[in-house]
Coordinates of C-alpha atoms and ligand atoms in Angstrom, one line a residue:
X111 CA 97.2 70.7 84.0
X112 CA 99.0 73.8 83.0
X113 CA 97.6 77.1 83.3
X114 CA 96.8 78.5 79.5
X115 CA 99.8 80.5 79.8
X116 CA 102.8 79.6 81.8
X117 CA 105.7 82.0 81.5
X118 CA 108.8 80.7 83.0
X119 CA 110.6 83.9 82.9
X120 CA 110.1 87.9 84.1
X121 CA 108.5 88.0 80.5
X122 CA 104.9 90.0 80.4
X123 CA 102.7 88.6 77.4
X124 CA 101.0 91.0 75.0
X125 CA 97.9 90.0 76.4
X126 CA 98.4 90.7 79.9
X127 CA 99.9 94.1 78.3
X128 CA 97.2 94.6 77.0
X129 CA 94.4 93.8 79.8
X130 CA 96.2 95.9 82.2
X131 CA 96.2 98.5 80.1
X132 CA 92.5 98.4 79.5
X133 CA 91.7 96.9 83.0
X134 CA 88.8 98.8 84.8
X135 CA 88.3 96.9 88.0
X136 CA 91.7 95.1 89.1
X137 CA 92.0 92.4 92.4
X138 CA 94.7 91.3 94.2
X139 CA 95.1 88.8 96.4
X140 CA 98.3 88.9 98.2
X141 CA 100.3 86.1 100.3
X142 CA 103.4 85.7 102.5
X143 CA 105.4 85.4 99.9
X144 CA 105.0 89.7 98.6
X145 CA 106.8 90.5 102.2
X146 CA 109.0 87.8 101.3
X147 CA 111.7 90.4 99.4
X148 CA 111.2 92.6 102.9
X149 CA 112.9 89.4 104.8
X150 CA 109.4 88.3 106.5
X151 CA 109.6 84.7 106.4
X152 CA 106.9 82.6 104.5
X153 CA 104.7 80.0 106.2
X154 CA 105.4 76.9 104.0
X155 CA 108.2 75.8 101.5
X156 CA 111.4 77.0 101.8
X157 CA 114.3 76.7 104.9
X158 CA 112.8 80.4 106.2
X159 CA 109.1 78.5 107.2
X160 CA 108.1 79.8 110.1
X161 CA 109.0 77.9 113.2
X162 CA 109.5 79.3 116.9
X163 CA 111.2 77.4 119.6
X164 CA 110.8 74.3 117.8
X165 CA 106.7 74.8 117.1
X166 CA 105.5 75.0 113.9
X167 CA 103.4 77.8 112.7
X168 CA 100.5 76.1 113.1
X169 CA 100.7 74.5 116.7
X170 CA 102.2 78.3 118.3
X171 CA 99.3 80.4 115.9
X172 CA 96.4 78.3 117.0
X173 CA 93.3 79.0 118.9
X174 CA 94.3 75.9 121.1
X175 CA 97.2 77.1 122.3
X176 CA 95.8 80.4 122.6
X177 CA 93.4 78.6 125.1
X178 CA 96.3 76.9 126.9
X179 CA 99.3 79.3 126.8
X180 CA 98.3 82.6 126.2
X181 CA 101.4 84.2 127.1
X182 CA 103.0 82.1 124.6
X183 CA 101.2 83.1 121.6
X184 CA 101.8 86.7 122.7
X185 CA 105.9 86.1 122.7
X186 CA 105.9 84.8 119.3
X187 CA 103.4 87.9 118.3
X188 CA 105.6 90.1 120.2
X189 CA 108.9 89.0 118.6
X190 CA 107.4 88.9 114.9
X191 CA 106.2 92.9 115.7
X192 CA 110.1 93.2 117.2
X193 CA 111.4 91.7 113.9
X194 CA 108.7 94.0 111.8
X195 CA 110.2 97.2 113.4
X196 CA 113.3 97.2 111.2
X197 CA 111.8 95.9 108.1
X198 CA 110.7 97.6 105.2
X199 CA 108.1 97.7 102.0
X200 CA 109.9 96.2 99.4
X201 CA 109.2 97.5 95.1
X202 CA 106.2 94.7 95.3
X203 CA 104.1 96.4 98.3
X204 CA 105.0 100.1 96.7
X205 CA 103.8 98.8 93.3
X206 CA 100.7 97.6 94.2
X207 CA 99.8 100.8 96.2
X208 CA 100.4 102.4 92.6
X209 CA 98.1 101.0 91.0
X210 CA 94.6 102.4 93.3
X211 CA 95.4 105.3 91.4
X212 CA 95.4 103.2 87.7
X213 CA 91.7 101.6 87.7
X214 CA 88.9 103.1 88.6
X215 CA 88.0 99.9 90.9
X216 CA 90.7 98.4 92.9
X217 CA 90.9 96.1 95.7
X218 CA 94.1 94.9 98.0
X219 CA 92.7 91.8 99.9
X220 CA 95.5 90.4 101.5
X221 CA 95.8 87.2 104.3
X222 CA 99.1 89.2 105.5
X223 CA 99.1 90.5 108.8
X224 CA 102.1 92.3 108.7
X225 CA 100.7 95.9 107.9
X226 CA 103.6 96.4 105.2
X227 CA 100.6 97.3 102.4
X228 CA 99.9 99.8 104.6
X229 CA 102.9 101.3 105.4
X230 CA 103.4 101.5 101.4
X231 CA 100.7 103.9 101.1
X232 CA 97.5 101.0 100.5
X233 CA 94.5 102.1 102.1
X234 CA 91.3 100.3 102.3
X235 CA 93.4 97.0 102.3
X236 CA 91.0 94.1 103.1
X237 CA 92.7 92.0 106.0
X238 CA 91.1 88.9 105.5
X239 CA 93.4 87.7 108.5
X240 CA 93.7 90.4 111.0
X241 CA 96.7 92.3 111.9
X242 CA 99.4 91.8 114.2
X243 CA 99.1 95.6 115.1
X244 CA 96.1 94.9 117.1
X245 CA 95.2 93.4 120.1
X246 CA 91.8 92.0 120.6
X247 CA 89.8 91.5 123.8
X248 CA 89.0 87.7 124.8
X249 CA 85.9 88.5 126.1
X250 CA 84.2 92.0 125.0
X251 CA 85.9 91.8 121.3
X252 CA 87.1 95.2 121.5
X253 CA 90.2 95.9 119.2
X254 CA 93.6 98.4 120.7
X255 CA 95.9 99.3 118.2
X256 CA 99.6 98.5 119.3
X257 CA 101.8 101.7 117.9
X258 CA 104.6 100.8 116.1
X259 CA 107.8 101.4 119.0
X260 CA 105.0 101.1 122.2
X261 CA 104.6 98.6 125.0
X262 CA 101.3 97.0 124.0
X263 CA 98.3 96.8 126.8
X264 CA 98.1 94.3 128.9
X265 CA 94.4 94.1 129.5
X266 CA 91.2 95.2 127.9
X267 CA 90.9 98.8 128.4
X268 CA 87.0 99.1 128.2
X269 CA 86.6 95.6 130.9
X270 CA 89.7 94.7 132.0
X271 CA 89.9 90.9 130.5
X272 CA 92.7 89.4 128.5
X273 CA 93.7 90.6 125.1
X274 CA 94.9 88.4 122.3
X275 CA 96.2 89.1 118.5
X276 CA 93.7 90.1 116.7
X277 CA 95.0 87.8 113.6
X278 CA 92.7 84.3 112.6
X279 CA 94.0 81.1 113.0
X280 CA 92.7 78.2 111.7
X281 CA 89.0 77.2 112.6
X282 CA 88.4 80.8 113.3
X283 CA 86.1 82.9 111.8
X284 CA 87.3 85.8 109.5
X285 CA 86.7 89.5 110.9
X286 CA 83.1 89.9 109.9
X287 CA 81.9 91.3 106.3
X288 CA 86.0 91.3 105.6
X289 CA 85.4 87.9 103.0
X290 CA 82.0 88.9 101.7
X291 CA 83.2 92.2 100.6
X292 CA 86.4 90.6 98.8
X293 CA 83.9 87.9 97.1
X294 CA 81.3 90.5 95.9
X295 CA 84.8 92.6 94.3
X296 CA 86.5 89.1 93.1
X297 CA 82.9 88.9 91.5
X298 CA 83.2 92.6 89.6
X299 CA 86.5 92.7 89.1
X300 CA 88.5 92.1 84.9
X301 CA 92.1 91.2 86.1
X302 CA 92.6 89.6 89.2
X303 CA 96.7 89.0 90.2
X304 CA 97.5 86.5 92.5
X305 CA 100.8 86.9 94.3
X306 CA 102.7 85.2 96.8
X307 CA 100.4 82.9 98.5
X308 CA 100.0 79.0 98.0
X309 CA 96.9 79.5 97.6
X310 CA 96.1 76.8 100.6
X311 CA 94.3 78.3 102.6
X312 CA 90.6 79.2 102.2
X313 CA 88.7 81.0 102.1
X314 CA 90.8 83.5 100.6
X315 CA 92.0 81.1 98.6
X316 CA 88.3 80.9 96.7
X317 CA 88.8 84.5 95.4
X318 CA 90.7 83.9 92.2
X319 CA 87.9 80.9 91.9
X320 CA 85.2 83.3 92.0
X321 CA 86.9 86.0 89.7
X322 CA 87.4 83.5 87.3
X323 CA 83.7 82.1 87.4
X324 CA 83.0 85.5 86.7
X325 CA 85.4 85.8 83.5
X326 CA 87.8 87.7 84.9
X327 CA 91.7 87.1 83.7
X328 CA 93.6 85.3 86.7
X329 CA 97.3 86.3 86.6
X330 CA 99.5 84.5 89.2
X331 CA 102.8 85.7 90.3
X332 CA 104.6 83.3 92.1
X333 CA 108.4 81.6 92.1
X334 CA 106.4 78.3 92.3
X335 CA 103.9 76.5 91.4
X336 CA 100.5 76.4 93.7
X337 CA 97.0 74.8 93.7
X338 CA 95.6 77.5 91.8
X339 CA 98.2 77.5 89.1
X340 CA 96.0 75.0 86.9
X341 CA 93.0 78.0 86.6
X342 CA 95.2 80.6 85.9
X343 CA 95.2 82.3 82.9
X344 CA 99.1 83.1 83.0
X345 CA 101.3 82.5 85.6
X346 CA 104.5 84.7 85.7
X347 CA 106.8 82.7 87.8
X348 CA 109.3 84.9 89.4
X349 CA 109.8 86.9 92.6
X350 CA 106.9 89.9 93.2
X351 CA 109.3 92.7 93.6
X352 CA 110.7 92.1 90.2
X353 CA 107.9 91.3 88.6
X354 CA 105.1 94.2 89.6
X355 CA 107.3 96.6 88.6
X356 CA 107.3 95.3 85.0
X357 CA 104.2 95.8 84.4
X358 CA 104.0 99.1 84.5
X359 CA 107.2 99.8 82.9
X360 CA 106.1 97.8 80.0
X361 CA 102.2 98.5 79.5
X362 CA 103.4 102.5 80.1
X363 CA 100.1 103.2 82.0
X364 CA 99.9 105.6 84.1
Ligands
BJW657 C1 106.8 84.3 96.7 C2 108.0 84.9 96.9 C3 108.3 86.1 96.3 C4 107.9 83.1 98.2 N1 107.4 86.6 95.4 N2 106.0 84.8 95.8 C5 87.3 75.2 102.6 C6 88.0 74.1 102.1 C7 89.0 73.4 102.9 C8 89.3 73.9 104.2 C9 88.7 75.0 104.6 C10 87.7 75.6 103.9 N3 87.2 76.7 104.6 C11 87.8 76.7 105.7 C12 88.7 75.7 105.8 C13 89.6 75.5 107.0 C14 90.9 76.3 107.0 C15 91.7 76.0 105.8 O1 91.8 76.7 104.8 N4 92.5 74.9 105.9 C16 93.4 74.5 104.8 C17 94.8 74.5 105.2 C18 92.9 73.2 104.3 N5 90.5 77.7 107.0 C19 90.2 78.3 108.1 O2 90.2 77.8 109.2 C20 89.9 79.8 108.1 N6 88.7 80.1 108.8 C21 87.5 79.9 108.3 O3 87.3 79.5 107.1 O4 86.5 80.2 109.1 C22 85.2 79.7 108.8 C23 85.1 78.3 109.4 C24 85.3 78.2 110.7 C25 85.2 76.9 111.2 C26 85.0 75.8 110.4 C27 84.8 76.0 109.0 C28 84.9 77.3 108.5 C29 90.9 80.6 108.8 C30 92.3 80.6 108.1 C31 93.3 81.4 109.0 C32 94.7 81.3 108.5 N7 95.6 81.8 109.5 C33 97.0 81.9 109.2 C34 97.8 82.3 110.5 C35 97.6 83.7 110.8 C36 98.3 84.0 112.2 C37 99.8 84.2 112.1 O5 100.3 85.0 111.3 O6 100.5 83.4 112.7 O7 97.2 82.8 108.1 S1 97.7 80.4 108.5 C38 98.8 81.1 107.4 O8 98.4 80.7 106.1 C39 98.5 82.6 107.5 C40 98.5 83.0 106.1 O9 97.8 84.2 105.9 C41 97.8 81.8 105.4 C42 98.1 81.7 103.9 O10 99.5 81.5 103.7 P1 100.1 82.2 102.4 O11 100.0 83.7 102.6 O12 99.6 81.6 101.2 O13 101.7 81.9 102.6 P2 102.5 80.5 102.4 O14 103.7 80.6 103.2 O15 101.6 79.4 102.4 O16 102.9 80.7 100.8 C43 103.9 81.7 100.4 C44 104.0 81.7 98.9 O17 104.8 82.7 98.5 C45 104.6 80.4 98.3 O18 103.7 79.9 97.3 C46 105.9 80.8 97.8 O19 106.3 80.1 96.6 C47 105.6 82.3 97.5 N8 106.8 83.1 97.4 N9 108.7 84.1 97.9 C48 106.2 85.9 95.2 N10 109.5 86.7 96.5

């Protein structure tokens, strides 16, 4: 089923015009695919999936093999951080960070874990699935931030036992209150945009769901189609970085 409005070009319809010019509470949900333009690669789709020596993503960031081969896990955390050095925010990231100062209410809940939100000027972001700038203890839960440029710590350094990423992998619990606070927003919020995920993954995946159960308009921005195309109220398919900026250029809000 197609979504009630399916633009197949950088077009912006009157009535998403319109709604984000008179938007009052405003959600995003972000994905891989808005660090996608920065040259982080995606997790699914594509030739630039994320693979390490020969692993998919999903056998090297699992909790199993964070049980078996700890040290492993950390390489392919520690390269990703290495590769994350020399990237950048790309005109998606910046634009988003714009727009907290548009709406009275808005809410960044990303499942990135690449801090690039942040380093475009988001605060508050919700990181429904940790960061890779923190290091978590196995045993005591306490959380180190790892500076961008420094030799992480090797142990926990209130008792000593073995750290891990702090991101979720699959079967793992999301950082505590970080999914109830983006539900009770989703559940407030007029315009929600959905942007560069697949929208496979849940819970975050549930938001849009929620926002729309609520009455909210569900705007997807996304080269492809996804699950969550179907309940959509417009999907914009195209690339985040050239589409975000449009809306403001076009809408004129400030
Ligand atoms: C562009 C673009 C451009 C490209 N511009 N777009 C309910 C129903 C069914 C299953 C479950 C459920 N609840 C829980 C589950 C199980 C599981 C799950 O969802 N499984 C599904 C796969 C079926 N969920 C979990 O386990 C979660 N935990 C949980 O729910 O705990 C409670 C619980 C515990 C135990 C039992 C039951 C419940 C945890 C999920 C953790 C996900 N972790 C990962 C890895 C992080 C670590 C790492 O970085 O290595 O997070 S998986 C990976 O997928 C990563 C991402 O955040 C996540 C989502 O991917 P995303 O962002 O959508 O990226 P892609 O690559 O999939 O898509 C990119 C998109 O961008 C594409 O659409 C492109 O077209 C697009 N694109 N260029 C705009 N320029």
């Amino acid at each position: 089923m197609l979504p009630s409005r399916f633009v197949k070009t950088t077009e912006i319809s009157q009535e998403l015009r319109r709604r984000f010019a008179e938007a009052r509470n405003v959600l995003v949900l972000t994905g891989a695919g808005v660090s996608a333009e920065s040259g982080v690669p995606t997790f699914r789709g594509g030739g630039t999936s994320a693979v390490w020596k020969g692993m998919p993503f999903d056998v090297i960031s699992s909790a199993d093999m964070v049980q078996r081969n700890l040290p492993a896990v950390w390489e392919w955390f520690d390269y990703r951080r290495g590769v994350l050095e020399s990237l950048k925010p790309n005109p998606a990231h910046h634009e988003i960070a714009r727009w907290a100062n548009r709406f009275p209410d808005f809410t960044l809940v990303t499942q990135n874990v690449d801090g690039l939100h942040q380093r475009a000027g988001s605060r508050d972001v919700i990181e429904l699935h940790g960061s890779i700038w923190r290091a978590r203890c196995v045993k005591c839960d306490s959380r180190h931030q790892i500076e961008r440029g420094s030799v992480r710590e090797d142990a926990c350094l209130e008792c000593g036992d073995r750290l891990r990423p702090d991101v979720v992998l699959f079967g793992e619990m999301l950082p505590p209150g970080a999914f109830e606070q983006a539900a009770l927003k989703a559940s407030q919020c007029d315009l929600c945009f959905v942007v560069g995920t697949s929208a496979l993954v849940y819970p975050a995946a549930g938001l849009p769901e929620i926002a729309k159960k609520r009455g909210a308009y569900i705007c997807e921005v996304n080269p492809e189609m996804t699950g969550l195309s179907h309940l959509c109220d417009e999907v914009i398919s195209g690339k985040a970085g050239e589409i975000l900026p449009l809306l403001s250029e076009t809408t004129g809000r400030e």
